[in-house]
Amino acid sequence: MRRLAQMVLTLFVLITILFFLFRILPGDPLTMFLDAALPVEVQELVRAQFGLDKPIGEQYYLYMRNLLRGEFGVSFYYRRPVLEIIGDKLINTLFLMVASLTITFAVGVLGGSLVAWQRGSTLETLAVGLVIFLRSAPEFWLGMMALALFSYRLPLFPLGGMNTPGQNFHGFLEQYFSLDFLHHLLLPALVSASYYLATPFLVMRGSMIEVMKEDFIEMARAKGLRERQVLYRHGLRNALLPVVTVLALLIGFAIGGQVLIETIFRWPGMGREMVLAVQRNDYPVAQAAFFLMGVTVTFLNFLADLLYGYLDPRVTYD
Amino acid sequence: MNLLEIKNLKIVYRTQAGEARAVDGIDLNLTAGKNLGLVGESGCGKSTVVRSILRLLPPNARIESGRISFDGKDLSKLPERELESLRWQEISLIPQGAMNSLDPVYRVGDQIVEAILAHEKASRPEVWARVEKLFDLVGLAPFRLRDFPHQYSGGMKQRAFIAMALALHPKLIIADEPTTALDVIVQGQILRRIKEIHQLQGGSMILVTHDISVVAETCHEVAIMYAGKIMEFGRVEEIFQEPAHPYTMGLKNAFPSVTGERRRLISIPGKPPDLINSSPGCLFAPRCPFATSLCFREMPAEQEIAPGHLAACHHLDRREELRVRAQKEDTWGEERPVSHSS
């Protein structure tokens, strides 16, 4: 419960910072649409339409009030409701993000523990080298190399986008739960997963090595458990805890990388929309996009915390 | 018939400074139903010996030679699967670091149930009920089984381990300093508890400790270890009343008397020797107040001075005299020179 209140407070601070941040950025949202030749009265009228003539304090109050009602306002650029513009894009982004984070952690946890068991082997040296290489290479470079290799040289994957063009979808399920979607999702998800892999992989490896030295591991062996049971039930289970902590941190980073991945793979997600909105001084869209990203990060963090509390009985949230 | 026979056991640890000879040719026999105390300072190799019985040595340890047979089986040659089923079923362990020997993420009850179910086919509720009885036996409230280890005190964890160690009625319990982390009052209670229950079941125990008073209370026989070797072995009363080895005499001085007489405690000066570059002579010689040049030159062989009473010292024939001198504080005065000069 306290954790939930913290989450709300975090979001409130976030949206406040966003609101003022965009307003102190140079540039006026209306200069793009308003012809300087228009009479000043007309210019003022348009300004008033968007509520930009009011003092900033009042704008803030109105914005917050609308937000609580679930209204994100109207885009200055598209002149359509913000939710209409970014609603679908948020879902697209979430699909890609969750897919790549799942791959990152599944491979990181299993791979990291595997090389910890095979401590000192060639496999360990190679795997550690590889994940560090993937982490050191810029994400956009990885993305372009992947496209060049697996979409252009070997046409295994589509060059970008989310679905093969020219299709009409009847409803949500048909669009997102199809082989075609999966086919488009795989490459960007793998690229961003391989970029983030190093963190859970190395944390898991280190954590596993430490845990395997613990007294309770020796005890599990003394109890006559099979080596596999010792490793999974006691080793991996305990080594997982620091990885969950890292998960929470990594989610935040992943959002930033999302912008690059979406641009390279022409993924119709929110990362791209966010960048455009900032460039256009489209306050409502930018604010909403950042806000929703913030909600996503905060919420995923909250889930990670809950997961940690579930995995470690020593931690309680009251 | 001997339950456990250890013959000429040698164990080395690979370290950065070279190979450390932690256990250097040890012979031990344990009769079924008897309790054996293994006494020595920290680092003398006593834990290494008992861990080698369960084949739980760390990866940098290597058994160089020797034979460990338990109940007629050669433990060092037993296949992994058979070893796994022998562990806990026949030999259980009360660990040294009881504080960290329970897995923090599982309930204590589940961890004991896990040990039982690894060896027996039984239903969980049935096993749980059995564990509840065991908890009662060691003086813990059965509802505590549902708690996690961090909700336990040190003494409770230790009791939980005793319950776990007794669960399968093993023939041998290895208690590796089971009471070091506990205060004296709880120590006594716990040891008496282990002794009562386990002996009732007809099992044997090896008690590893640096505290000789604990041994006096619990064991029938005692082996005094120093620097990877057994210095003296015999029945408890004999060893404590008529110690033959100067090291045993020194150890006895360093602890409050078991019989309650008032006297000053005398410590043995110096520290245990370097196990990597050991000298050819008696390893205790540098700290021994009675050492002669012979002691530095030659390793004394083990001799039987009375039936079942063995000691390794060049001056066993003078033991009566040495025993009297050893009780004087002056004898143990300053640290002895490392190299002998007379």
Short mmCIF file of C-alpha atoms in Angstrom, two decimals, chain A residues 4-318:
data_model
loop_
_atom_site.label_atom_id
_atom_site.label_comp_id
_atom_site.label_asym_id
_atom_site.label_seq_id
_atom_site.Cartn_x
_atom_site.Cartn_y
_atom_site.Cartn_z
CA LEU A 4 1.50 2.20 -4.22
CA ALA A 5 1.37 5.68 -2.71
CA GLN A 6 5.02 6.13 -3.56
CA MET A 7 4.24 5.22 -7.13
CA VAL A 8 1.52 7.87 -7.37
CA LEU A 9 3.81 10.47 -5.87
CA THR A 10 6.56 9.58 -8.34
CA LEU A 11 4.17 10.07 -11.23
CA PHE A 12 2.95 13.39 -9.87
CA VAL A 13 6.50 14.71 -9.61
CA LEU A 14 7.25 13.40 -13.09
CA ILE A 15 4.32 15.11 -14.74
CA THR A 16 5.04 18.38 -12.94
CA ILE A 17 8.64 18.37 -14.10
CA LEU A 18 7.54 17.52 -17.63
CA PHE A 19 4.98 20.30 -17.70
CA PHE A 20 7.45 23.00 -16.74
CA LEU A 21 10.33 21.52 -18.68
CA PHE A 22 8.52 21.82 -22.00
CA ARG A 23 7.44 25.35 -21.22
CA ILE A 24 10.90 26.61 -20.51
CA LEU A 25 12.25 25.00 -23.67
CA PRO A 26 12.87 27.61 -26.37
CA GLY A 27 10.34 27.84 -29.17
CA ASP A 28 6.64 28.56 -29.36
CA PRO A 29 4.34 25.75 -30.42
CA LEU A 30 2.23 28.01 -32.52
CA THR A 31 4.91 29.57 -34.68
CA MET A 32 4.69 26.49 -36.86
CA PHE A 33 1.05 27.01 -37.71
CA LEU A 34 0.57 30.69 -37.44
CA ASP A 35 1.55 32.78 -40.35
CA ALA A 36 3.39 35.80 -39.04
CA ALA A 37 1.32 37.85 -41.49
CA LEU A 38 -1.89 37.02 -39.67
CA PRO A 39 -3.39 39.85 -37.71
CA VAL A 40 -2.29 39.85 -34.09
CA GLU A 41 -5.89 39.46 -32.95
CA VAL A 42 -6.25 36.22 -34.89
CA GLN A 43 -2.97 34.95 -33.50
CA GLU A 44 -4.23 35.70 -30.01
CA LEU A 45 -7.47 33.92 -30.77
CA VAL A 46 -5.70 30.72 -31.77
CA ARG A 47 -3.51 31.00 -28.72
CA ALA A 48 -6.61 31.30 -26.58
CA GLN A 49 -8.14 28.27 -28.26
CA PHE A 50 -5.29 26.15 -26.99
CA GLY A 51 -5.33 27.83 -23.62
CA LEU A 52 -1.85 29.20 -24.10
CA ASP A 53 -2.87 32.78 -23.23
CA LYS A 54 -3.46 31.95 -19.61
CA PRO A 55 -0.80 32.42 -16.92
CA ILE A 56 1.39 29.35 -16.52
CA GLY A 57 0.06 28.57 -13.05
CA GLU A 58 -3.46 28.33 -14.38
CA GLN A 59 -2.34 26.25 -17.35
CA TYR A 60 -0.72 23.85 -14.88
CA TYR A 61 -3.87 23.66 -12.80
CA LEU A 62 -6.07 23.00 -15.83
CA TYR A 63 -3.68 20.43 -17.19
CA MET A 64 -3.59 18.51 -13.93
CA ARG A 65 -7.36 18.66 -13.61
CA ASN A 66 -7.84 17.27 -17.10
CA LEU A 67 -5.26 14.61 -16.54
CA LEU A 68 -7.12 13.35 -13.51
CA ARG A 69 -10.17 13.03 -15.71
CA GLY A 70 -8.12 11.03 -18.18
CA GLU A 71 -7.98 13.81 -20.74
CA PHE A 72 -4.61 14.34 -22.31
CA GLY A 73 -5.77 17.22 -24.46
CA VAL A 74 -5.56 17.86 -28.17
CA SER A 75 -2.39 17.71 -30.19
CA PHE A 76 -1.20 21.09 -31.44
CA TYR A 77 0.21 19.45 -34.52
CA TYR A 78 -2.36 16.83 -35.53
CA ARG A 79 -5.28 18.75 -34.01
CA ARG A 80 -6.70 15.48 -32.84
CA PRO A 81 -7.04 14.09 -29.30
CA VAL A 82 -3.69 12.95 -27.96
CA LEU A 83 -4.89 9.55 -26.85
CA GLU A 84 -6.02 8.76 -30.36
CA ILE A 85 -2.53 9.45 -31.62
CA ILE A 86 -0.44 7.61 -29.08
CA GLY A 87 -2.82 4.95 -27.79
CA ASP A 88 -1.93 2.31 -30.37
CA LYS A 89 1.69 3.35 -30.37
CA LEU A 90 1.95 2.70 -26.65
CA ILE A 91 0.70 -0.83 -27.16
CA ASN A 92 3.17 -1.40 -29.99
CA THR A 93 5.99 -0.15 -27.81
CA LEU A 94 4.96 -2.30 -24.90
CA PHE A 95 4.92 -5.41 -27.05
CA LEU A 96 8.44 -4.79 -28.24
CA MET A 97 9.72 -3.83 -24.82
CA VAL A 98 8.22 -6.71 -22.94
CA ALA A 99 9.40 -9.14 -25.60
CA SER A 100 12.96 -7.89 -25.51
CA LEU A 101 13.10 -7.70 -21.71
CA THR A 102 11.76 -11.23 -21.45
CA ILE A 103 14.43 -12.51 -23.80
CA THR A 104 17.08 -10.49 -21.98
CA PHE A 105 16.24 -11.95 -18.62
CA ALA A 106 15.53 -15.49 -19.70
CA VAL A 107 18.84 -15.72 -21.56
CA GLY A 108 20.69 -13.69 -18.95
CA VAL A 109 19.55 -15.79 -16.00
CA LEU A 110 20.00 -19.16 -17.63
CA GLY A 111 23.21 -18.25 -19.44
CA GLY A 112 24.68 -16.47 -16.46
CA SER A 113 24.07 -19.39 -14.14
CA LEU A 114 25.32 -21.84 -16.74
CA VAL A 115 28.69 -20.14 -17.06
CA ALA A 116 28.87 -19.83 -13.27
CA TRP A 117 28.61 -23.61 -13.00
CA GLN A 118 31.14 -24.00 -15.78
CA ARG A 119 33.47 -21.63 -14.04
CA GLY A 120 36.88 -21.46 -15.70
CA SER A 121 35.80 -23.17 -18.90
CA THR A 122 36.29 -21.93 -22.45
CA LEU A 123 32.53 -21.51 -22.65
CA GLU A 124 32.67 -18.99 -19.84
CA THR A 125 35.43 -16.95 -21.48
CA LEU A 126 33.63 -16.89 -24.82
CA ALA A 127 30.20 -16.10 -23.42
CA VAL A 128 31.45 -13.32 -21.17
CA GLY A 129 33.43 -11.86 -24.08
CA LEU A 130 30.39 -11.98 -26.32
CA VAL A 131 27.97 -10.27 -23.97
CA ILE A 132 30.47 -7.55 -23.22
CA PHE A 133 31.04 -7.04 -26.95
CA LEU A 134 27.29 -6.77 -27.56
CA ARG A 135 26.97 -4.29 -24.73
CA SER A 136 29.88 -2.19 -25.93
CA ALA A 137 28.68 -1.90 -29.49
CA PRO A 138 26.23 0.99 -30.00
CA GLU A 139 22.67 -0.20 -30.19
CA PHE A 140 21.96 1.50 -33.50
CA TRP A 141 25.02 -0.14 -35.02
CA LEU A 142 23.88 -3.55 -33.79
CA GLY A 143 20.49 -2.86 -35.29
CA MET A 144 21.89 -1.84 -38.66
CA MET A 145 24.26 -4.81 -38.76
CA ALA A 146 21.40 -7.14 -37.92
CA LEU A 147 19.31 -5.63 -40.71
CA ALA A 148 22.18 -5.84 -43.18
CA LEU A 149 22.90 -9.45 -42.31
CA PHE A 150 19.55 -11.03 -41.58
CA SER A 151 17.21 -8.96 -43.69
CA TYR A 152 19.29 -7.91 -46.63
CA ARG A 153 22.03 -10.54 -47.21
CA LEU A 154 19.95 -13.40 -45.88
CA PRO A 155 16.35 -12.38 -46.27
CA LEU A 156 15.18 -14.13 -43.12
CA PHE A 157 13.47 -11.19 -41.52
CA PRO A 158 11.51 -8.22 -42.83
CA LEU A 159 13.38 -4.95 -43.18
CA GLY A 160 11.18 -3.14 -40.71
CA GLY A 161 7.70 -2.23 -39.70
CA MET A 162 5.33 -4.20 -37.60
CA ASN A 163 3.20 -5.99 -40.16
CA THR A 164 3.52 -6.71 -43.85
CA PRO A 165 1.97 -3.69 -45.58
CA GLY A 166 -1.33 -3.99 -47.37
CA GLN A 167 -3.10 -6.05 -44.77
CA ASN A 168 -6.33 -5.15 -43.11
CA PHE A 169 -6.80 -6.28 -39.59
CA HIS A 170 -10.09 -7.02 -38.03
CA GLY A 171 -9.44 -6.31 -34.43
CA PHE A 172 -6.62 -6.44 -31.95
CA LEU A 173 -6.10 -10.17 -31.74
CA GLU A 174 -5.65 -10.64 -35.41
CA GLN A 175 -3.01 -7.96 -35.62
CA TYR A 176 -0.90 -8.87 -32.62
CA PHE A 177 -1.26 -12.58 -32.42
CA SER A 178 -0.19 -13.57 -35.86
CA LEU A 179 2.94 -15.16 -37.22
CA ASP A 180 3.48 -12.11 -39.37
CA PHE A 181 3.64 -9.88 -36.29
CA LEU A 182 5.97 -12.29 -34.53
CA HIS A 183 8.17 -12.37 -37.60
CA HIS A 184 8.47 -8.59 -37.53
CA LEU A 185 8.93 -8.51 -33.78
CA LEU A 186 11.75 -11.02 -33.54
CA LEU A 187 14.67 -9.09 -34.99
CA PRO A 188 14.18 -5.80 -33.13
CA ALA A 189 13.44 -7.68 -29.93
CA LEU A 190 16.58 -9.80 -30.31
CA VAL A 191 18.76 -6.82 -31.11
CA SER A 192 17.69 -4.83 -28.11
CA ALA A 193 17.77 -7.95 -25.94
CA SER A 194 21.34 -8.72 -26.97
CA TYR A 195 22.32 -5.16 -26.17
CA TYR A 196 20.90 -5.32 -22.65
CA LEU A 197 21.89 -8.93 -22.07
CA ALA A 198 25.22 -8.14 -20.43
CA THR A 199 23.67 -6.72 -17.27
CA PRO A 200 21.50 -9.64 -16.11
CA PHE A 201 24.01 -12.12 -17.53
CA LEU A 202 26.99 -10.79 -15.60
CA VAL A 203 24.99 -10.08 -12.46
CA MET A 204 23.58 -13.59 -12.50
CA ARG A 205 27.01 -15.09 -13.06
CA GLY A 206 28.57 -13.17 -10.19
CA SER A 207 25.64 -13.79 -7.92
CA MET A 208 25.62 -17.50 -8.67
CA ILE A 209 29.34 -17.80 -7.99
CA GLU A 210 28.84 -16.11 -4.64
CA VAL A 211 25.77 -18.13 -3.69
CA MET A 212 27.48 -21.43 -4.49
CA LYS A 213 30.02 -20.63 -1.77
CA GLU A 214 27.31 -20.24 0.86
CA ASP A 215 27.00 -22.61 3.77
CA PHE A 216 23.47 -23.59 2.86
CA ILE A 217 24.68 -24.95 -0.48
CA GLU A 218 27.11 -27.25 1.27
CA MET A 219 24.26 -28.18 3.58
CA ALA A 220 22.01 -29.00 0.64
CA ARG A 221 24.72 -31.33 -0.64
CA ALA A 222 25.14 -32.88 2.81
CA LYS A 223 21.41 -33.58 2.86
CA GLY A 224 21.99 -35.90 -0.07
CA LEU A 225 20.20 -33.83 -2.69
CA ARG A 226 21.11 -34.40 -6.30
CA GLU A 227 23.59 -31.88 -7.63
CA ARG A 228 20.92 -30.60 -10.02
CA GLN A 229 18.53 -29.96 -7.14
CA VAL A 230 21.26 -28.17 -5.23
CA LEU A 231 21.91 -25.93 -8.22
CA TYR A 232 18.33 -25.13 -9.15
CA ARG A 233 16.45 -25.21 -5.90
CA HIS A 234 19.03 -23.53 -3.72
CA GLY A 235 21.66 -21.98 -5.98
CA LEU A 236 19.68 -20.41 -8.79
CA ARG A 237 16.77 -19.52 -6.57
CA ASN A 238 18.97 -17.40 -4.31
CA ALA A 239 21.17 -16.03 -7.07
CA LEU A 240 18.05 -14.65 -8.72
CA LEU A 241 17.49 -11.98 -6.09
CA PRO A 242 20.08 -9.41 -7.21
CA VAL A 243 18.98 -9.93 -10.80
CA VAL A 244 15.47 -8.80 -9.95
CA THR A 245 16.90 -5.61 -8.50
CA VAL A 246 18.79 -5.04 -11.73
CA LEU A 247 15.63 -5.72 -13.69
CA ALA A 248 13.97 -2.70 -12.13
CA LEU A 249 16.91 -0.50 -13.08
CA LEU A 250 17.23 -1.89 -16.57
CA ILE A 251 13.61 -1.17 -17.42
CA GLY A 252 14.35 2.54 -17.19
CA PHE A 253 17.33 2.26 -19.50
CA ALA A 254 15.43 0.15 -21.96
CA ILE A 255 12.97 2.98 -22.58
CA GLY A 256 15.76 5.21 -23.85
CA GLY A 257 17.05 2.52 -26.16
CA GLN A 258 13.56 1.95 -27.42
CA VAL A 259 13.70 5.21 -29.37
CA LEU A 260 16.71 4.00 -31.35
CA ILE A 261 15.37 0.55 -32.00
CA GLU A 262 12.02 1.89 -33.16
CA THR A 263 13.68 4.31 -35.52
CA ILE A 264 15.97 1.70 -37.06
CA PHE A 265 13.29 -0.93 -37.45
CA ARG A 266 10.56 1.57 -38.36
CA TRP A 267 8.51 0.23 -35.49
CA PRO A 268 5.39 2.36 -35.12
CA GLY A 269 5.92 2.87 -31.42
CA MET A 270 5.92 5.69 -28.98
CA GLY A 271 9.65 6.24 -28.91
CA ARG A 272 9.61 7.75 -32.37
CA GLU A 273 6.48 9.74 -31.74
CA MET A 274 8.03 11.17 -28.62
CA VAL A 275 11.04 12.55 -30.47
CA LEU A 276 8.88 14.09 -33.16
CA ALA A 277 6.55 15.68 -30.63
CA VAL A 278 9.43 17.33 -28.82
CA GLN A 279 10.80 18.70 -32.08
CA ARG A 280 7.38 20.09 -32.98
CA ASN A 281 6.85 21.65 -29.56
CA ASP A 282 3.67 19.61 -29.46
CA TYR A 283 3.28 19.92 -25.68
CA PRO A 284 0.21 17.71 -25.21
CA VAL A 285 1.62 14.79 -27.20
CA ALA A 286 5.11 15.06 -25.72
CA GLN A 287 3.79 15.35 -22.20
CA ALA A 288 1.44 12.45 -22.64
CA ALA A 289 4.11 10.31 -24.26
CA PHE A 290 6.64 10.98 -21.53
CA PHE A 291 3.97 10.54 -18.92
CA LEU A 292 2.87 7.17 -20.28
CA MET A 293 6.48 6.03 -20.52
CA GLY A 294 6.89 7.16 -16.95
CA VAL A 295 3.81 5.23 -15.92
CA THR A 296 5.19 2.17 -17.68
CA VAL A 297 8.57 2.38 -15.99
CA THR A 298 7.07 3.08 -12.59
CA PHE A 299 4.59 0.30 -12.93
CA LEU A 300 7.16 -2.24 -14.12
CA ASN A 301 9.37 -1.17 -11.25
CA PHE A 302 6.50 -1.70 -8.91
CA LEU A 303 6.03 -5.19 -10.32
CA ALA A 304 9.74 -5.89 -9.92
CA ASP A 305 9.48 -4.81 -6.29
CA LEU A 306 6.52 -7.06 -5.71
CA LEU A 307 8.38 -9.90 -7.37
CA TYR A 308 11.34 -9.29 -5.10
CA GLY A 309 9.12 -9.35 -2.05
CA TYR A 310 7.67 -12.60 -3.27
CA LEU A 311 11.08 -14.15 -3.97
CA ASP A 312 12.76 -13.02 -0.78
CA PRO A 313 10.84 -13.68 2.43
CA ARG A 314 13.15 -11.32 4.32
CA VAL A 315 11.64 -8.37 2.50
CA THR A 316 8.21 -7.16 3.49
CA TYR A 317 6.09 -4.31 2.20
CA ASP A 318 3.60 -3.03 4.67
#
